[in-house]
Tab-separated table of C-alpha atoms and ligand atoms in Angstrom:
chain	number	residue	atom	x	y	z
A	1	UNK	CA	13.224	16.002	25.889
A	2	UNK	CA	10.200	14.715	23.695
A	3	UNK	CA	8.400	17.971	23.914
A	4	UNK	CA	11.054	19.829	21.472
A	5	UNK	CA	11.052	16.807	19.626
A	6	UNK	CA	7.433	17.112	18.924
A	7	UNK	CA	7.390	20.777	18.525
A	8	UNK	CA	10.106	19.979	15.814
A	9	UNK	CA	8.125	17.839	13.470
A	10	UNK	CA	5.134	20.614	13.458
A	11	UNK	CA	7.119	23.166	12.333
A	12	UNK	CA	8.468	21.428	9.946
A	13	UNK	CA	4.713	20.245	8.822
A	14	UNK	CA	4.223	23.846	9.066
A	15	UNK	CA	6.729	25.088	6.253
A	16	UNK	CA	5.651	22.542	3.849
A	17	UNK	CA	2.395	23.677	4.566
A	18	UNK	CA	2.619	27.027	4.012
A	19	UNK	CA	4.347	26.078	0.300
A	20	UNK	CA	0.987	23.978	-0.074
A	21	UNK	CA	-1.059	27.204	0.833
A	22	UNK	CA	0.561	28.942	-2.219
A	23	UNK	CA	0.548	26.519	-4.597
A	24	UNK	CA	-3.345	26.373	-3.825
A	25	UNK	CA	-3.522	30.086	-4.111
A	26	UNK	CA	-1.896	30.074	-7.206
A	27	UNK	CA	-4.780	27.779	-8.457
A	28	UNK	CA	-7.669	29.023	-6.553
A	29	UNK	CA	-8.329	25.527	-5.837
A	30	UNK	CA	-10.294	25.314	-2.327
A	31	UNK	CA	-8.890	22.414	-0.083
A	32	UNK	CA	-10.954	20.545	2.622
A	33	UNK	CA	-9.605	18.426	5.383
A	34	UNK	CA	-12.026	15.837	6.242
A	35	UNK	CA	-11.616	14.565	10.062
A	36	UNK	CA	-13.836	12.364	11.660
A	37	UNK	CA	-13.604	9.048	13.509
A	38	UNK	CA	-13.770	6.144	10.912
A	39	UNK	CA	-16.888	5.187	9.912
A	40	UNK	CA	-18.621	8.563	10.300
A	41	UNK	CA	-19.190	8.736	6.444
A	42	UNK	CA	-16.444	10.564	5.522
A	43	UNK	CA	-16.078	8.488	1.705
A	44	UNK	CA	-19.929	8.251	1.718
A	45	UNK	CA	-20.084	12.091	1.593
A	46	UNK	CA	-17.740	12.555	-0.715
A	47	UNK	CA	-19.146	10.249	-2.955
A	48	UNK	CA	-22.487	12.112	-2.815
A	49	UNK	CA	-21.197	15.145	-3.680
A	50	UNK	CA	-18.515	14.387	-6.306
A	51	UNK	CA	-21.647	12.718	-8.068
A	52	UNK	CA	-24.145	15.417	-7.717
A	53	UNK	CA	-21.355	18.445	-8.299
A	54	UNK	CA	-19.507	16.631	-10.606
A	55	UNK	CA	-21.372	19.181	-13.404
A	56	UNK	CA	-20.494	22.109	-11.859
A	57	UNK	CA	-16.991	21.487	-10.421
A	58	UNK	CA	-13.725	19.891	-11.112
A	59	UNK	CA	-12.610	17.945	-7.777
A	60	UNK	CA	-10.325	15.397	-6.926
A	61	UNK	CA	-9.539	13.662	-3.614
A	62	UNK	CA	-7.014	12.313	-1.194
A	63	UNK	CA	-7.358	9.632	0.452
A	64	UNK	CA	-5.676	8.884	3.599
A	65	UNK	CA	-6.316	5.019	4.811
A	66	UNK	CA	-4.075	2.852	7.057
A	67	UNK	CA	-3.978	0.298	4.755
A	68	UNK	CA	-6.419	-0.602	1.292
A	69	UNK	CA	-7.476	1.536	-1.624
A	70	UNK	CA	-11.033	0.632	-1.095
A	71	UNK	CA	-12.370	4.249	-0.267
A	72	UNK	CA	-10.079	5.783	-3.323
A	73	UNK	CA	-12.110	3.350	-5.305
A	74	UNK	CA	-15.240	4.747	-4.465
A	75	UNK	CA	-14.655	7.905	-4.992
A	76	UNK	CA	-12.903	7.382	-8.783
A	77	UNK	CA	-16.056	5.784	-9.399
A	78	UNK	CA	-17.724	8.820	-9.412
A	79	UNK	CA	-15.395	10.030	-11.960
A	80	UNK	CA	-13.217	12.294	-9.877
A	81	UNK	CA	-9.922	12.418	-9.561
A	82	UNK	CA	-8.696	10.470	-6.620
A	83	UNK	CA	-4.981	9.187	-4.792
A	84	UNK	CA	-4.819	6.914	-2.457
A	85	UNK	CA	-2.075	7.598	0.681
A	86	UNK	CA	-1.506	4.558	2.771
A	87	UNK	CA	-0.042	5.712	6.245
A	88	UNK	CA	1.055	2.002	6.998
A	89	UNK	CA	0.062	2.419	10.084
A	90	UNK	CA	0.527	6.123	10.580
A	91	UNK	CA	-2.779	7.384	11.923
A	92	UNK	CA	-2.768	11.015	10.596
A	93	UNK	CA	-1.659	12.445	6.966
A	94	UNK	CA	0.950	15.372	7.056
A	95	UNK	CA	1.964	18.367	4.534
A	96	UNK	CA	5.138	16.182	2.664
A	97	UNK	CA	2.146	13.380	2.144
A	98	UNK	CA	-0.607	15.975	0.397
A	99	UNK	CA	2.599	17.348	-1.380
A	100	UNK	CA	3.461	13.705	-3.213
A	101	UNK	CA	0.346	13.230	-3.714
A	102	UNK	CA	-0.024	16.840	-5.615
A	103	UNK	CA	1.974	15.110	-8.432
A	104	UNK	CA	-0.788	13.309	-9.156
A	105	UNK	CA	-2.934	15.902	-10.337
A	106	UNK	CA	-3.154	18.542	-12.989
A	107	UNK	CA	-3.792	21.778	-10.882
A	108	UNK	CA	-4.561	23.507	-13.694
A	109	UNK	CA	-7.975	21.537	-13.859
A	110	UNK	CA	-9.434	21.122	-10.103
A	111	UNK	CA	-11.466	23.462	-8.138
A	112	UNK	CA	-11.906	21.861	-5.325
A	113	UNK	CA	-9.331	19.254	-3.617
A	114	UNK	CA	-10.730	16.852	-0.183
A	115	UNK	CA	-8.401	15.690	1.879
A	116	UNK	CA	-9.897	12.212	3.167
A	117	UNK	CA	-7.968	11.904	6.532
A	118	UNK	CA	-7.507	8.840	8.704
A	119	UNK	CA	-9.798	8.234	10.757
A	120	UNK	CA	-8.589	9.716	13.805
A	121	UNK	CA	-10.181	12.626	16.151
A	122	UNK	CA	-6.944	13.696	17.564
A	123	UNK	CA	-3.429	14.302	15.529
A	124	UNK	CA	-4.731	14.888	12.094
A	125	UNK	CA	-5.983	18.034	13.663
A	126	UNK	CA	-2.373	19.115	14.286
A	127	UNK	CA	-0.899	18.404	11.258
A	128	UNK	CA	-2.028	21.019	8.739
A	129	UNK	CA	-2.189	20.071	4.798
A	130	UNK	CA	-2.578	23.504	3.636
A	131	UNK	CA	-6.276	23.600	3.771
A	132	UNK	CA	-8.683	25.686	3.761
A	133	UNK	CA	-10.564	24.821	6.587
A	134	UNK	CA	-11.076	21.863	8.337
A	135	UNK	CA	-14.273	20.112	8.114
A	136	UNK	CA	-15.432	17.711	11.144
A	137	UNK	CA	-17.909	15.120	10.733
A	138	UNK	CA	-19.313	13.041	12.995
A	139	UNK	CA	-22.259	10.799	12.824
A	140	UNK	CA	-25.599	9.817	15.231
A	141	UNK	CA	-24.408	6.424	14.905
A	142	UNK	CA	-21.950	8.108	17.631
A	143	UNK	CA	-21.779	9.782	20.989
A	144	UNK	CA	-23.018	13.137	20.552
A	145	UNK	CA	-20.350	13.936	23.367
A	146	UNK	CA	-17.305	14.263	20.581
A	147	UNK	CA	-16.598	17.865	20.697
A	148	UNK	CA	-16.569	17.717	24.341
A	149	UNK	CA	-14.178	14.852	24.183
A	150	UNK	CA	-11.990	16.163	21.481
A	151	UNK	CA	-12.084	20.204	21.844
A	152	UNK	CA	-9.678	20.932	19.610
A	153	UNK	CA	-10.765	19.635	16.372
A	154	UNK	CA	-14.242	21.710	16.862
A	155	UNK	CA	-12.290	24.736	17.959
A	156	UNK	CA	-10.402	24.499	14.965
A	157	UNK	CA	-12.627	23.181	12.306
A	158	UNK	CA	-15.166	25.538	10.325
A	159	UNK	CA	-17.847	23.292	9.342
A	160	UNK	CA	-19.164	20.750	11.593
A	161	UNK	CA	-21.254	17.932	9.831
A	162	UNK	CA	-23.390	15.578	11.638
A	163	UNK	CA	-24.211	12.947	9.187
A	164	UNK	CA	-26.713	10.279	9.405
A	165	UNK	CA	-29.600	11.855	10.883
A	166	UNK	CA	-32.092	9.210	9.322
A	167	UNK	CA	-30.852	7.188	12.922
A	168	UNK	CA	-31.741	9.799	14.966
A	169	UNK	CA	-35.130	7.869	15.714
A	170	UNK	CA	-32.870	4.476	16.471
A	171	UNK	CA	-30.611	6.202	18.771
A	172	UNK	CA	-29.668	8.742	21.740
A	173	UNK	CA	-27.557	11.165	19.447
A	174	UNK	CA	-29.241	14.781	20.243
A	175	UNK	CA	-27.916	17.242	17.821
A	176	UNK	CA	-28.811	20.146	20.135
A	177	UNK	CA	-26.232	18.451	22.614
A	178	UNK	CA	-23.589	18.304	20.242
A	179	UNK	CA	-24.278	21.526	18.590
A	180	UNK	CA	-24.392	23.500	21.893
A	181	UNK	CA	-20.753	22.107	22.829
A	182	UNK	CA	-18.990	22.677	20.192
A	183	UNK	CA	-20.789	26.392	19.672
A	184	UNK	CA	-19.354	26.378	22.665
A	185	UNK	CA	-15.891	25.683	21.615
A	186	UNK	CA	-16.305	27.941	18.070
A	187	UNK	CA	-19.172	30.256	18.000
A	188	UNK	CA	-18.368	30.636	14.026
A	189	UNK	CA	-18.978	26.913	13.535
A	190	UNK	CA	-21.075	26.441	10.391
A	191	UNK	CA	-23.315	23.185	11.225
A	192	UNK	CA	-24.896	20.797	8.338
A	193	UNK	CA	-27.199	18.187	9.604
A	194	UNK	CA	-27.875	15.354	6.584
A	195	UNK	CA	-27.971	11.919	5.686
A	196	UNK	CA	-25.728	11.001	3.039
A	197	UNK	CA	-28.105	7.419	2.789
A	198	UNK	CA	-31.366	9.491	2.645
A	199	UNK	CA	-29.906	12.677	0.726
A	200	UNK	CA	-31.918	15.006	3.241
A	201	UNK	CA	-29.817	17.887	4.045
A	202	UNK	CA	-26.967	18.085	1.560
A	203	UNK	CA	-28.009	21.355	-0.503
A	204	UNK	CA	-27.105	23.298	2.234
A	205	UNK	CA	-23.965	21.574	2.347
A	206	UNK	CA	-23.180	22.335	-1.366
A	207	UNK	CA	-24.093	26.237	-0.843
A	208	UNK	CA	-21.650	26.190	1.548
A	209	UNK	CA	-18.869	24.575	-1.376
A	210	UNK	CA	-20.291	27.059	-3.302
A	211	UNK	CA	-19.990	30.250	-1.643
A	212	UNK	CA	-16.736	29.001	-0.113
A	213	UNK	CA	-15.036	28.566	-3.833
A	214	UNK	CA	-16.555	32.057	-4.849
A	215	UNK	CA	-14.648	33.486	-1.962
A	216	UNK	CA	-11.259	31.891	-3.367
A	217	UNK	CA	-12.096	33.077	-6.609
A	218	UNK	CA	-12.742	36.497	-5.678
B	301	MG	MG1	-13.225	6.647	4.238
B	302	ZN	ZN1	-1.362	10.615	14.019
């Protein structure tokens, strides 16, 4: 009887969730879920744009690790707001997690709130934090063969970022590849290619924070 078991814990993710979703609301703060594998540059992104938004936004961060407070470190350095979740272990973050953490944070204040998952393709996709949308990154230093391999985070996600494209001369990563499978999966996929070491390709990145932030205000 595992299935029920399973199908248990979700819901309850679920309803704390959907108390997350209006507590956001109530704040027109926009919330990102960050999934990737680890090291796809997850922190490195954030830290890139917490620094170059940090005059236009108020944003704050949390940061789901196994174990450390290294990447929460990074990212305070840039003078955002930042909480560090250690799963112990656990290889996903859940609703009652992202809810602790809320206390933490003046709501009041922040604009835009990343959720830093663990590194992990597969269950953080099932476990919703009352985001906004999901945001999947992977990197060239990978097999562009992910969103074959793990279908469900691209059919779920609605921005797809494939970071470190200054390799793409070092490796066999082919964007098209990946692109064409996972607009496979989600036609509505928005797609950023950048480097996060190089800087190319991140203003389309932020139009997309933007525009996304202008819908939550409207
Ligand atoms: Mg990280
Ligand atoms: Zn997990």
């Amino acid at each position: 009887m595992e299935i029920p078991v399973v199908r248990n814990v979700l819901e309850a993710n679920d309803r704390i969730a959907l108390n997350l979703k209006e507590t956001f609301a109530k704040h027109n703060i926009l919330v990102l879920n960050l999934i990737s594998s680890p090291g796809s540059g997850k922190t490195s992104l954030l830290e890139k744009t917490l620094r170059d938004l940090k005059n236009e936004f108020c944003m704050a961060v949390i940061e789901g690790d196994l174990q450390t407070d290294n990447d929460a470190r990074r990212v305070a350095a840039t003078g955002a707001q930042a909480v560090q979740i250690n799963t112990d272990g656990g290889c996903h973050l859940d609703a009652n997690m992202v809810q602790k953490a809320l206390k933490s944070f003046n709501l009041e204040e922040i604009d835009i709130l990343f959720v830093e998952n663990v590194g992990n393709l597969v269950c953080p996709v099932e476990f919703d934090c009352g985001e906004d949308a999901k945001i999947a990154l992977l990197s060239a230093a990978e097999g562009d063969d992910k969103p074959e391999k793990y279908p469900r985070l691209f059919q779920l996600a609605q921005v797809m970022i494939v970071n470190k494209i200054d390799l793409l001369d070092y490796v066999d990563f082919s964007v098209e590849n990946a692109k064409k499978h996972a607009k496979a999966l989600n036609n509505d996929l928005q797609v950023f290619e950048l480097s996060c070491r190089t800087e190319a390709g991140l203003e389309p990145w932020y139009a997309w924070l933007r525009s996304e932030l202008g819908k939550k205000r409207v």
